[in-house]
PDB file of C-alpha atoms and ligand atoms in Angstrom:
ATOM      1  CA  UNK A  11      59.845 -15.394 100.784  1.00 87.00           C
ATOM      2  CA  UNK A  12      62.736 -17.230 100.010  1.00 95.00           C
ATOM      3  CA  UNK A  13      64.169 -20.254 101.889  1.00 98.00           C
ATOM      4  CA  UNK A  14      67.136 -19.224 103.375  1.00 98.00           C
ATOM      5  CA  UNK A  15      70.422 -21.469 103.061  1.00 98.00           C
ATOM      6  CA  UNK A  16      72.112 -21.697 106.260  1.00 98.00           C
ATOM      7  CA  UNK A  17      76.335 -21.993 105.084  1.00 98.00           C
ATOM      8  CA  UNK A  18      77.439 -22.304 108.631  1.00 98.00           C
ATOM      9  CA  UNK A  19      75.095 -25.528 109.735  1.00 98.00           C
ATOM     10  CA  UNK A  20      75.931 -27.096 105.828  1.00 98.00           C
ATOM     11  CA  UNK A  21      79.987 -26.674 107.011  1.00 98.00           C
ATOM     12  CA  UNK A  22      79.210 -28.126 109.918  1.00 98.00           C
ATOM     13  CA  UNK A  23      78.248 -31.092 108.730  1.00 98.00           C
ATOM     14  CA  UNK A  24      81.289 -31.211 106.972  1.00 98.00           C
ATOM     15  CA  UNK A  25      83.260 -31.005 109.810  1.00 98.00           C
ATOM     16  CA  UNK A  26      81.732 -34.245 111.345  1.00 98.00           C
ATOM     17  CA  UNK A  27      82.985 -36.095 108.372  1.00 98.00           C
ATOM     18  CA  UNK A  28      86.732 -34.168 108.689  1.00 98.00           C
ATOM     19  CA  UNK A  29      86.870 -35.038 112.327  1.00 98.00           C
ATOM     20  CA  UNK A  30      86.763 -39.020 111.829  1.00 98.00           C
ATOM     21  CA  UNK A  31      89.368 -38.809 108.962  1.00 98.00           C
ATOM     22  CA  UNK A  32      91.563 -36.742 111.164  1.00 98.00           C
ATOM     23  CA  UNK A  33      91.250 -38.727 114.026  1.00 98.00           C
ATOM     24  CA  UNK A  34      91.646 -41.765 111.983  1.00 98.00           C
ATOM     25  CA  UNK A  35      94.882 -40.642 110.498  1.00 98.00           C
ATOM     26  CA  UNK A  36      96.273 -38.934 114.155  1.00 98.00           C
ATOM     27  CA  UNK A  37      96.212 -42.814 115.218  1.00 98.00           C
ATOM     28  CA  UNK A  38      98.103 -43.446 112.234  1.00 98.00           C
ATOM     29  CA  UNK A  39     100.874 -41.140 113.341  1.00 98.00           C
ATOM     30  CA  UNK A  40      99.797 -38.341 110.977  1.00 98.00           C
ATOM     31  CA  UNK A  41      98.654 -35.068 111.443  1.00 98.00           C
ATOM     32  CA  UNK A  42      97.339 -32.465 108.624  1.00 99.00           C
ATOM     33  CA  UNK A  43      99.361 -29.294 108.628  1.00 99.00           C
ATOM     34  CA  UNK A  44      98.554 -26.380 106.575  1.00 99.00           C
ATOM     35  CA  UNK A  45     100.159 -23.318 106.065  1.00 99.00           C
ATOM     36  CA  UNK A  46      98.802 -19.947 105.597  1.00 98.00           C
ATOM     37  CA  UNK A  47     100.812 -16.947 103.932  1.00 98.00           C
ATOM     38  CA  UNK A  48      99.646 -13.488 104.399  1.00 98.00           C
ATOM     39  CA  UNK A  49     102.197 -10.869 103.038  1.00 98.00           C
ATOM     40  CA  UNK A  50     100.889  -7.264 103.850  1.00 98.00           C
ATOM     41  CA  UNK A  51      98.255  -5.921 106.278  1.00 96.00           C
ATOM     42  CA  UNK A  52      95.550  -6.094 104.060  1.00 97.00           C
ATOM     43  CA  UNK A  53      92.078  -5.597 106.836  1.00 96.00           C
ATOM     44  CA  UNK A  54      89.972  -8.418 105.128  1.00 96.00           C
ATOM     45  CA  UNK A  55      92.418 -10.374 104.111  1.00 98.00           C
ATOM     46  CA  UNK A  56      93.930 -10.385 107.916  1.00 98.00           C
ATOM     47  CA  UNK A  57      90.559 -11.595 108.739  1.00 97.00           C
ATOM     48  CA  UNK A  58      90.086 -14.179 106.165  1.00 97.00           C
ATOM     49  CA  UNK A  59      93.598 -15.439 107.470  1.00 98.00           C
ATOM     50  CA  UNK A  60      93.097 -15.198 110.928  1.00 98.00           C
ATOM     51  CA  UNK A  61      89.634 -17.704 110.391  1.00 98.00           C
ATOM     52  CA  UNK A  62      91.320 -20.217 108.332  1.00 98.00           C
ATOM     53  CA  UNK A  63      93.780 -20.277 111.095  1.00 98.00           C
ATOM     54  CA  UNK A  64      91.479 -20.696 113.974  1.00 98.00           C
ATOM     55  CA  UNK A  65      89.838 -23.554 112.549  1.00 98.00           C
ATOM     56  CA  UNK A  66      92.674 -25.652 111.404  1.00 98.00           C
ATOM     57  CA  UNK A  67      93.576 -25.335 115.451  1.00 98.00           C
ATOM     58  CA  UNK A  68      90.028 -26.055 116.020  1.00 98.00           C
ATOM     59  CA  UNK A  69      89.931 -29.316 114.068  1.00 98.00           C
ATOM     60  CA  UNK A  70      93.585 -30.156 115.851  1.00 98.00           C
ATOM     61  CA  UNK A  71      95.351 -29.953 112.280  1.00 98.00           C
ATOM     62  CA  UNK A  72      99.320 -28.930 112.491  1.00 98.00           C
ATOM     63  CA  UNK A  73      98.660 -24.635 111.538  1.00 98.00           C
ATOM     64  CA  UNK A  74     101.464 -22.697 110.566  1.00 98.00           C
ATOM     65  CA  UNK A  75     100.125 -18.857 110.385  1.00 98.00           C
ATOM     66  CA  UNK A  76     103.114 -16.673 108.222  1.00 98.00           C
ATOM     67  CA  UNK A  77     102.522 -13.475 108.339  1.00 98.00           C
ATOM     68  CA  UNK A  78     105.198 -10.974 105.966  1.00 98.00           C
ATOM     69  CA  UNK A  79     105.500  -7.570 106.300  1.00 98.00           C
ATOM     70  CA  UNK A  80     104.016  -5.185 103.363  1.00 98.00           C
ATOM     71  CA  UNK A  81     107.344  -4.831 102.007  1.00 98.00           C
ATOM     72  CA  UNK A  82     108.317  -8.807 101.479  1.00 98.00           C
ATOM     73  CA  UNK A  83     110.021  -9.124  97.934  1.00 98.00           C
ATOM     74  CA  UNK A  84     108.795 -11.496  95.740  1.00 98.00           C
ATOM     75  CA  UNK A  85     112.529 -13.293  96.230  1.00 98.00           C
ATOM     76  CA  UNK A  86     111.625 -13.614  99.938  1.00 98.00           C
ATOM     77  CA  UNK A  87     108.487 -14.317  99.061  1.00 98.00           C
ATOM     78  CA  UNK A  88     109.775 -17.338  97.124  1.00 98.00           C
ATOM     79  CA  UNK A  89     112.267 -18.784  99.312  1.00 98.00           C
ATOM     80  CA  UNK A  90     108.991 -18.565 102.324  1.00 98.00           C
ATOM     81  CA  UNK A  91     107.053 -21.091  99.513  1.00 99.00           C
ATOM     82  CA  UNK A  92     110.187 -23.346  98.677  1.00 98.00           C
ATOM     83  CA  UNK A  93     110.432 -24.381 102.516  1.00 98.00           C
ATOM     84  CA  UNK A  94     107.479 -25.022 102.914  1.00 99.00           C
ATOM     85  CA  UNK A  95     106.934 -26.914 100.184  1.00 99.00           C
ATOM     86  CA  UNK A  96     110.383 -29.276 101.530  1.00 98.00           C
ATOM     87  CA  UNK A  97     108.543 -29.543 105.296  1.00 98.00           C
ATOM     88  CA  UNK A  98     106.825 -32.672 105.657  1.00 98.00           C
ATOM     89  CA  UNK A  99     104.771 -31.404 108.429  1.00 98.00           C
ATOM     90  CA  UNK A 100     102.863 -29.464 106.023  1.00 99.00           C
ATOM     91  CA  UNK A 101     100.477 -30.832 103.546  1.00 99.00           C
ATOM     92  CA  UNK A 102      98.303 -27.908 102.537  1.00 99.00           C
ATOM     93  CA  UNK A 103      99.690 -24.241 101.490  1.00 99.00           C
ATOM     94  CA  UNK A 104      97.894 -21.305 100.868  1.00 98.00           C
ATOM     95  CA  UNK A 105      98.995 -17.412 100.278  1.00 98.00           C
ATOM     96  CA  UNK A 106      95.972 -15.149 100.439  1.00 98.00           C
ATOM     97  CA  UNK A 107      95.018 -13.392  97.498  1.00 98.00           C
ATOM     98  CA  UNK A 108      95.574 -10.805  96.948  1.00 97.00           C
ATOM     99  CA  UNK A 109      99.479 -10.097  97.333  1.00 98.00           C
ATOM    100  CA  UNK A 110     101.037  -6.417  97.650  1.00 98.00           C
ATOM    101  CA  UNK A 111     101.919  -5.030  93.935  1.00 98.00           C
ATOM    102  CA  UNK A 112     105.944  -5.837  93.930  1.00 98.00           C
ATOM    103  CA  UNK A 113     104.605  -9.492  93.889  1.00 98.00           C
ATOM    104  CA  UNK A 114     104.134 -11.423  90.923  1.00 98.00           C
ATOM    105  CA  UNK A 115     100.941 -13.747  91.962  1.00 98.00           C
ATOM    106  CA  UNK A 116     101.215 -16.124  89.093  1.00 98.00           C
ATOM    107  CA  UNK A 117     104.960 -16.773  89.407  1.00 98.00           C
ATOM    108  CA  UNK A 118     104.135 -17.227  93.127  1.00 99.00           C
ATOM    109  CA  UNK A 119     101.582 -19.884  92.970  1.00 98.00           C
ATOM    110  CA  UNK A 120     104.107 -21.873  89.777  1.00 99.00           C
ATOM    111  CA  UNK A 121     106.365 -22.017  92.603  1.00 99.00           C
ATOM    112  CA  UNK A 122     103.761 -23.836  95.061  1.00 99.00           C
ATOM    113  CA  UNK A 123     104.105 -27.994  95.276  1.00 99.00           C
ATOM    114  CA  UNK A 124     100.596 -28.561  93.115  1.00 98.00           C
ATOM    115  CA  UNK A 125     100.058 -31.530  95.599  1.00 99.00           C
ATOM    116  CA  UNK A 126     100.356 -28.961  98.557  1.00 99.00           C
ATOM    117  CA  UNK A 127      98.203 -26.492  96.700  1.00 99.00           C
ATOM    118  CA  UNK A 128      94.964 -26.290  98.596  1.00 99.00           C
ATOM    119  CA  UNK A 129      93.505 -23.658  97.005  1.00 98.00           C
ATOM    120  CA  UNK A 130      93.759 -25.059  93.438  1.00 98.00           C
ATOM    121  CA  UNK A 131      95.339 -22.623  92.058  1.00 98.00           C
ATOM    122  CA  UNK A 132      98.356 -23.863  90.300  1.00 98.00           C
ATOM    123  CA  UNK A 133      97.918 -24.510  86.292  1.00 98.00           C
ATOM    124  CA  UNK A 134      98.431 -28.551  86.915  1.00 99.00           C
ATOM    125  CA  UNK A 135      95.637 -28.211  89.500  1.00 99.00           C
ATOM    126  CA  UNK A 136      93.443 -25.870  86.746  1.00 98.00           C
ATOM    127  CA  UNK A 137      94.624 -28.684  84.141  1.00 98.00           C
ATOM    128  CA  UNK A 138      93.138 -31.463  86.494  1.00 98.00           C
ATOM    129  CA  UNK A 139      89.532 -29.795  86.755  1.00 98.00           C
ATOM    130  CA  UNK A 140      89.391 -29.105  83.488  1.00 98.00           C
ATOM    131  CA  UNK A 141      90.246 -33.183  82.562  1.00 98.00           C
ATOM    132  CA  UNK A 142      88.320 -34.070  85.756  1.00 98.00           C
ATOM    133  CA  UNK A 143      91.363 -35.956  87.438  1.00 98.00           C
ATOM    134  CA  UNK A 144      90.129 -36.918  91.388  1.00 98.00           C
ATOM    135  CA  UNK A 145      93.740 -36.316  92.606  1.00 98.00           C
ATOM    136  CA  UNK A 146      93.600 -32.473  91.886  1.00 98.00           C
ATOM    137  CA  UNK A 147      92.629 -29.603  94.134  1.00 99.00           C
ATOM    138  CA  UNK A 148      89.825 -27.445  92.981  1.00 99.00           C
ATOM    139  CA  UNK A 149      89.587 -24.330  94.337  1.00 99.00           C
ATOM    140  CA  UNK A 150      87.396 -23.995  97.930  1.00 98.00           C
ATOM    141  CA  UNK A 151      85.067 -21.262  96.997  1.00 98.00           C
ATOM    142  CA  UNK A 152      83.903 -23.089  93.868  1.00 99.00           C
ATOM    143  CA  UNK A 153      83.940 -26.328  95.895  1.00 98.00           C
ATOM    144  CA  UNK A 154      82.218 -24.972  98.720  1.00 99.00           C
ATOM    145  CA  UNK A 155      79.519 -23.377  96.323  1.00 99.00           C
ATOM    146  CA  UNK A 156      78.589 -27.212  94.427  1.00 99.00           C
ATOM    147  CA  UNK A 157      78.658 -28.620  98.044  1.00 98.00           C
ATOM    148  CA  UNK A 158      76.482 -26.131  99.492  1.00 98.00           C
ATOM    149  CA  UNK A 159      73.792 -26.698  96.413  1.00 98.00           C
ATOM    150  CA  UNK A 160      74.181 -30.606  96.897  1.00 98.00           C
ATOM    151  CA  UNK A 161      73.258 -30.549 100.738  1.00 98.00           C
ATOM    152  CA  UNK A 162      70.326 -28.140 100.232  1.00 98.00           C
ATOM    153  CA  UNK A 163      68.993 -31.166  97.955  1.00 98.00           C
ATOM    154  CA  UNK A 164      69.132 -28.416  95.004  1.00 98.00           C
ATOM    155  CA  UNK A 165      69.053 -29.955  91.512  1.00 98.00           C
ATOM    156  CA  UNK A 166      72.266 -29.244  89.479  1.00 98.00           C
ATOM    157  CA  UNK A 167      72.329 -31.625  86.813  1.00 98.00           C
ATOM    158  CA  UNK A 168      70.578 -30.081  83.744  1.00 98.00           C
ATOM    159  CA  UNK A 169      69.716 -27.358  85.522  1.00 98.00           C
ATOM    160  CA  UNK A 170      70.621 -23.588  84.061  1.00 99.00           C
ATOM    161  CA  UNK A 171      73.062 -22.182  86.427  1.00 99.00           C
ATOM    162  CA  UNK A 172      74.433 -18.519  85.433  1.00 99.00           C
ATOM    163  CA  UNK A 173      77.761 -17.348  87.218  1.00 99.00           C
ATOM    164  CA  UNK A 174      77.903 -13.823  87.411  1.00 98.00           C
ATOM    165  CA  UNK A 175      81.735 -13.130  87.512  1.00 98.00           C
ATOM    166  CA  UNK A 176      84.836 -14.677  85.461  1.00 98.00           C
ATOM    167  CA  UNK A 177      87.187 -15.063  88.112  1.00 98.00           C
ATOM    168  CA  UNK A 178      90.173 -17.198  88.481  1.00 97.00           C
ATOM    169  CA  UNK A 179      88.967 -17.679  92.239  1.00 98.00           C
ATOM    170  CA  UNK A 180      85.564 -18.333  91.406  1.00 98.00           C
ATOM    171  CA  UNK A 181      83.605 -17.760  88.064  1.00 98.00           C
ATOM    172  CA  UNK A 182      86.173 -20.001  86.181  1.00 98.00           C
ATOM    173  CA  UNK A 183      86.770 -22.584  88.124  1.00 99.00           C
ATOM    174  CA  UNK A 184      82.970 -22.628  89.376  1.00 99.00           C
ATOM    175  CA  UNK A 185      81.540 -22.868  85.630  1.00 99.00           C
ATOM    176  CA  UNK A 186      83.975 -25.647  84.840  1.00 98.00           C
ATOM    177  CA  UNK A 187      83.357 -27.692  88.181  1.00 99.00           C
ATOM    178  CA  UNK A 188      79.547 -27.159  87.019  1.00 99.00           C
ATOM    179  CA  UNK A 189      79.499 -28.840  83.697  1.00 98.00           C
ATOM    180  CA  UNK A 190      81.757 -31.408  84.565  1.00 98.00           C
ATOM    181  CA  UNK A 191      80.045 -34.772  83.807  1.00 98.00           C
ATOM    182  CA  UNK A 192      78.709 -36.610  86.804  1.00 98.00           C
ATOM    183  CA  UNK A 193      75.799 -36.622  88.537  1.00 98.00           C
ATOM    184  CA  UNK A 194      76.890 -33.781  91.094  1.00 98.00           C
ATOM    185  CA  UNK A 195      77.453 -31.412  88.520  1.00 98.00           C
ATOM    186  CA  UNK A 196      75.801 -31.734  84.285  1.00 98.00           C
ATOM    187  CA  UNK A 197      74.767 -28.288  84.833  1.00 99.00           C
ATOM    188  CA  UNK A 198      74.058 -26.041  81.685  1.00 99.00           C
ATOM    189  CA  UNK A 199      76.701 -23.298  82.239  1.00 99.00           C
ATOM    190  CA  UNK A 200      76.662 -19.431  81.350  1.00 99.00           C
ATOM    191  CA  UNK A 201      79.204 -16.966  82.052  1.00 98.00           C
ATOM    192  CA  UNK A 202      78.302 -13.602  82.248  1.00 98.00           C
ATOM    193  CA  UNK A 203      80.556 -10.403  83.410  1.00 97.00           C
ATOM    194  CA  UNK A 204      80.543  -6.574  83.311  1.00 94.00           C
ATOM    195  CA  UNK A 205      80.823  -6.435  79.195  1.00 97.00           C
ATOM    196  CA  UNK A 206      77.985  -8.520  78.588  1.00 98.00           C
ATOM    197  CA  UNK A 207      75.203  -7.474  76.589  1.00 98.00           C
ATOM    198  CA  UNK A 208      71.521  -8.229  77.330  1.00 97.00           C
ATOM    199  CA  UNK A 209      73.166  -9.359  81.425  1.00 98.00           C
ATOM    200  CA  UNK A 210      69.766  -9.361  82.878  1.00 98.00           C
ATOM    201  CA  UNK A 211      67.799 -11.223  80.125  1.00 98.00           C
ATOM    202  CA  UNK A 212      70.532 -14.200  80.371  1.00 98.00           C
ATOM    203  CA  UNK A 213      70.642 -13.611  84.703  1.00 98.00           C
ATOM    204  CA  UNK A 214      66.805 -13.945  84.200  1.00 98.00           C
ATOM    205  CA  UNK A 215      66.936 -17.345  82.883  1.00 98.00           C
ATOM    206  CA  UNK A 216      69.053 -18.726  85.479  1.00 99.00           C
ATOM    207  CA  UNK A 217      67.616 -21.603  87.583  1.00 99.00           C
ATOM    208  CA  UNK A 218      70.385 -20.910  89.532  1.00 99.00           C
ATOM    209  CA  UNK A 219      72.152 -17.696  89.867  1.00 99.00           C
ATOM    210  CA  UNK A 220      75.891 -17.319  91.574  1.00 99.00           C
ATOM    211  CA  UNK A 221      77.227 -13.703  91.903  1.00 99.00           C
ATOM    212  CA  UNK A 222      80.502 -13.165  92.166  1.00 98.00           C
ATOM    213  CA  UNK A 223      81.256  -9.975  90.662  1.00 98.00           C
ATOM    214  CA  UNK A 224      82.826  -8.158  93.756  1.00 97.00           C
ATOM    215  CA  UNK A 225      79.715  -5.335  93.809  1.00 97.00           C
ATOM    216  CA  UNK A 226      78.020  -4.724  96.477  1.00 98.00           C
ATOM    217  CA  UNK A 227      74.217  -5.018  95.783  1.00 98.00           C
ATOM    218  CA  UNK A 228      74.855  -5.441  91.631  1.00 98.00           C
ATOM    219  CA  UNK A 229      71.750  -7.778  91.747  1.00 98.00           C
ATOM    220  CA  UNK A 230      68.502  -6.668  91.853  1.00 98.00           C
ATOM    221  CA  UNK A 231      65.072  -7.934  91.933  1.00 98.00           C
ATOM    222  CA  UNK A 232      65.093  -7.715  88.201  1.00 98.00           C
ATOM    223  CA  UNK A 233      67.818 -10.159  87.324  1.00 98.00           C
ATOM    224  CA  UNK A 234      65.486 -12.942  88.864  1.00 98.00           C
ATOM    225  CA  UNK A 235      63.252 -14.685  87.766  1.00 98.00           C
ATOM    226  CA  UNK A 236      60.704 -16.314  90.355  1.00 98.00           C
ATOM    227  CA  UNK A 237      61.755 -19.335  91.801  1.00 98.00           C
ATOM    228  CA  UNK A 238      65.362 -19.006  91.126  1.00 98.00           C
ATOM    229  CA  UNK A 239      68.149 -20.330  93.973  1.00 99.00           C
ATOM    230  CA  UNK A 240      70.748 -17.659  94.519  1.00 99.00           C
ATOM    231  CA  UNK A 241      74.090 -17.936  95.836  1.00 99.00           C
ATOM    232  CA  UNK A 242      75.769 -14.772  96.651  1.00 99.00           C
ATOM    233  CA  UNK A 243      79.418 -14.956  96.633  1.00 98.00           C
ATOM    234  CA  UNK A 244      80.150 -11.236  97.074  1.00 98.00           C
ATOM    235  CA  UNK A 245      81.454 -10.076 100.561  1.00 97.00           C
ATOM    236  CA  UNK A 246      82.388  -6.301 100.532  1.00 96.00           C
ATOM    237  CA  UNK A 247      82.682  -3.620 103.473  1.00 95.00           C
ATOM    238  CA  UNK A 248      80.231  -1.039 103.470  1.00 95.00           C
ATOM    239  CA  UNK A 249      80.872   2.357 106.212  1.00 96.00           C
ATOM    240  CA  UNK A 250      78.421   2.005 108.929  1.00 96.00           C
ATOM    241  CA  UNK A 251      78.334   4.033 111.602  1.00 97.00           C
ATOM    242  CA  UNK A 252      75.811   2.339 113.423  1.00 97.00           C
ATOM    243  CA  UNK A 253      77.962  -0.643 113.627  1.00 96.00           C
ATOM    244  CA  UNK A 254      80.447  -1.179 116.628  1.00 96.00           C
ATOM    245  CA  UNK A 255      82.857  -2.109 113.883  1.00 95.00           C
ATOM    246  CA  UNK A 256      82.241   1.117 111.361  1.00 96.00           C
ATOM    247  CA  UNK A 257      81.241  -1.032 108.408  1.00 96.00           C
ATOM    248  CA  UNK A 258      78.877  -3.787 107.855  1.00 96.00           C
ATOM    249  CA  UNK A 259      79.581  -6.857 105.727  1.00 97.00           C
ATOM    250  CA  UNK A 260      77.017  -7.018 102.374  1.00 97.00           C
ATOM    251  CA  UNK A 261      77.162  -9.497  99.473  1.00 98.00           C
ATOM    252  CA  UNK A 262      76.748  -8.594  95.115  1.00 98.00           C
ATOM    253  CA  UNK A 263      73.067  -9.200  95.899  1.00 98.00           C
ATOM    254  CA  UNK A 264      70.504  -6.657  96.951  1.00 98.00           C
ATOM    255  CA  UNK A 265      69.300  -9.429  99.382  1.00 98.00           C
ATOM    256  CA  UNK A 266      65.603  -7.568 100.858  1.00 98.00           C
ATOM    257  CA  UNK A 267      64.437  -7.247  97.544  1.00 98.00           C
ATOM    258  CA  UNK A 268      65.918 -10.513  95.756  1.00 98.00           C
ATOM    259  CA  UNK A 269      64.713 -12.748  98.419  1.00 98.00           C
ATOM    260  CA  UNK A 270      61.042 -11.843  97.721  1.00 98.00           C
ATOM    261  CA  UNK A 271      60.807 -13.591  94.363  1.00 98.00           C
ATOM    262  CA  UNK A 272      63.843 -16.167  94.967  1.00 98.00           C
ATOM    263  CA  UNK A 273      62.873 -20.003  95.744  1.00 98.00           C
ATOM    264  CA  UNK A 274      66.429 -19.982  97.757  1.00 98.00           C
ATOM    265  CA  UNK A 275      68.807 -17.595  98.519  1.00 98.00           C
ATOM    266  CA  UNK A 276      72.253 -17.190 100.660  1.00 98.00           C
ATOM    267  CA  UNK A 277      72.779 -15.110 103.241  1.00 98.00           C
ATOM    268  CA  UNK A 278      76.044 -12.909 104.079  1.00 98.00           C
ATOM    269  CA  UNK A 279      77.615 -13.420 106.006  1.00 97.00           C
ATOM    270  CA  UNK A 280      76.908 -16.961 107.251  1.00 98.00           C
ATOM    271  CA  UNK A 281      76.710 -18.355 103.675  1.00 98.00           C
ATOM    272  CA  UNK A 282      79.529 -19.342 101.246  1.00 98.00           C
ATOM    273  CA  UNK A 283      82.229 -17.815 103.346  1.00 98.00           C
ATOM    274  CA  UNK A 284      81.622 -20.384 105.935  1.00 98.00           C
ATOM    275  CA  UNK A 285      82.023 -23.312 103.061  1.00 98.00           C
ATOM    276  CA  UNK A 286      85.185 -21.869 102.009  1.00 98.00           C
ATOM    277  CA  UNK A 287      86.680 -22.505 105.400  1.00 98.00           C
ATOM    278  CA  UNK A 288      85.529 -25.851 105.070  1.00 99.00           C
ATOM    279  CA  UNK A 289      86.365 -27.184 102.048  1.00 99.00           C
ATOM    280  CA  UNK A 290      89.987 -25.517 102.733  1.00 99.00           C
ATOM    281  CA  UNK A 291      90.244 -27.526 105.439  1.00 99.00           C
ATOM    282  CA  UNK A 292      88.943 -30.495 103.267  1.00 99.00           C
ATOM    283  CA  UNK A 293      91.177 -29.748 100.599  1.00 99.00           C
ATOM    284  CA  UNK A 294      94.269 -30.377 103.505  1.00 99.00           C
ATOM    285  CA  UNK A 295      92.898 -33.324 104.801  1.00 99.00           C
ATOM    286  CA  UNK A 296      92.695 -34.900 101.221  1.00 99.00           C
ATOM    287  CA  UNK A 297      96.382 -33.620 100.423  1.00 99.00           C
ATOM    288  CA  UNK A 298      97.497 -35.161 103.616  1.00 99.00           C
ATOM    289  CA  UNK A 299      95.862 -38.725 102.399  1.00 98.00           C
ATOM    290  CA  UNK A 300      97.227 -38.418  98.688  1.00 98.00           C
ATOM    291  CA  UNK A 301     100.731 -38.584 100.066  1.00 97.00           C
ATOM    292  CA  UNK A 302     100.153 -41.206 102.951  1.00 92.00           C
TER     293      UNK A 302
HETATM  294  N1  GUN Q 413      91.274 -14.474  98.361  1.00 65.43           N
HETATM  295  C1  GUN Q 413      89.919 -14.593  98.237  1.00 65.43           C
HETATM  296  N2  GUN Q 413      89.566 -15.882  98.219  1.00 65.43           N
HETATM  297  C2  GUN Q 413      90.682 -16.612  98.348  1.00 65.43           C
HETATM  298  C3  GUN Q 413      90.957 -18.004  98.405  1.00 65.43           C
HETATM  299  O1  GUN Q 413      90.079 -18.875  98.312  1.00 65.43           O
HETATM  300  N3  GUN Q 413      92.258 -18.348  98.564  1.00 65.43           N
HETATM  301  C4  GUN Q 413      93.248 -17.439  98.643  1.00 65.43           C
HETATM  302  N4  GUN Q 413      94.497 -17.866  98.766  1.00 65.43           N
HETATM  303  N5  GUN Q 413      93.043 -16.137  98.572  1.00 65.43           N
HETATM  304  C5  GUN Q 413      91.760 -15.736  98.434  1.00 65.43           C
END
């Protein structure tokens, strides 16, 4: 049976470190503001919002929560961005992903300050991962995911890690934090998605597999080889009626049956999601510093 890697005690750890560079800069006169955007009523990402919110408060950061109504143009949209990017009190900004259909994501996130983008999503952020510049924001979930690995005293460098998924949230940014050179990363890097041919022979070679397809249950027992870590990125609903809440949160891995051969696995929740969180709020803290 696989070990299981415990997301929410790894982010806490974090957290210690965040605390003594916030309280170190609150007695410099400066205190880490983020804002978070959420246009729409969207039921997870409402929740994803509401979380990042409660633990900026939690770590005493400056939060600004916007929430927009469904209907928000893009112009509005724009205009929300362009103020906040002209308030000092904010360092970090972040509109949740993903935006109702009248709004033009891309031409959203152009319009962000990339030294208030905390999510890492703006091309001169991308540009700065791919050249490996310190200064630039890479995106949380990725982050989160290398951090998580580190802590658990997995080995990346040299090892094969296979992303499942070719996101601009996760799969791309992941595989290029991966093979970046330095010895927190020199992994060997494969990128599979829902075209690829022969997916499970390449999945099975993975010392490390990360699944981030947005399927619940896509991997089974055999995509793994024995002794593999996997990270399970995937977070969908699922109707349940035995559940208080009518649905029941499950990952892209078929977790019972995976866990049985893995060396290491995730659990979700209570795995990346909780890293996420934490390296947003890292991500603020460091955007706060850069502009001290
Ligand atoms: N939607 C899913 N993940 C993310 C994320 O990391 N940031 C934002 N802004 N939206 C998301």
């Amino acid at each position: 049976m696989a070990n299981l890697i415990d997301g929410r005690a790894i982010a806490e750890k974090v957290y210690v470190d965040l605390r003594r560079q916030i309280a170190e800069l609150k007695s410099k006169g400066v205190t880490p503001g983020l804002a978070v955007v959420l246009v729409g009523d969207n039921p997870a990402s409402r929740a994803y919002v509401r979380s990042k919110d409660k633990m900026s408060r939690e770590l005493g950061l400056h939060s600004v929560k916007l929430e927009l109504p469904a209907m928000t143009t893009q112009s509005e949209l724009l205009s929300r961005v362009e103020e906040l990017n002209r308030d000092p009190a904010i360092h970090g900004i972040l509109v949740q992903s993903p935006p109702p259909k009248q709004i033009d994501e891309a031409a959203i996130v152009r319009a962000l300050d990339p030294r208030k983008d905390v999510d890492g999503f703006h091309p001169v952020n991308v540009a700065k991962l791919v050249s490996a510049a310190a200064d630039g924001f890479v995106p949380c979930t990725p982050l989160g995911i290398q951090r998580l690995l580190l802590e658990s005293k997995i080995d990346i460098s040299g090892a094969h890690v296979v992303i499942l998924g070719r996101s601009m949230i996760v799969g791309k940014p992941l595989a290029l934090l991966l093979m970046q050179k330095n010895k927190d990363a020199d992994a060997t890097v494969t990128v599979v998605h829902s075209r690829s041919r022969n997916l499970e022979k390449i999945t099975r070679s993975a010392d490390i597999l990360i699944a981030a397809i947005g399927r619940a249950n896509f991997v089974k027992s055999e995509h793994v080889r024995d002794g593999a870590v996997i990270v399970d990125v995937g977070i969908s609903r699922v109707e349940d009626a035995t559940n208080e809440r009518g649905y029941r949160l499950v990952g892209d891995v078929a977790f019972d049956e995976v866990a049985k051969k893995a060396a290491a696995i995730t659990p979700v929740p209570g795995g990346v999601g909780p890293m996420t969180i934490a390296m947003l709020m890292a991500n603020t803290v460091k955007a706060c510093r850069q502009v001290l």
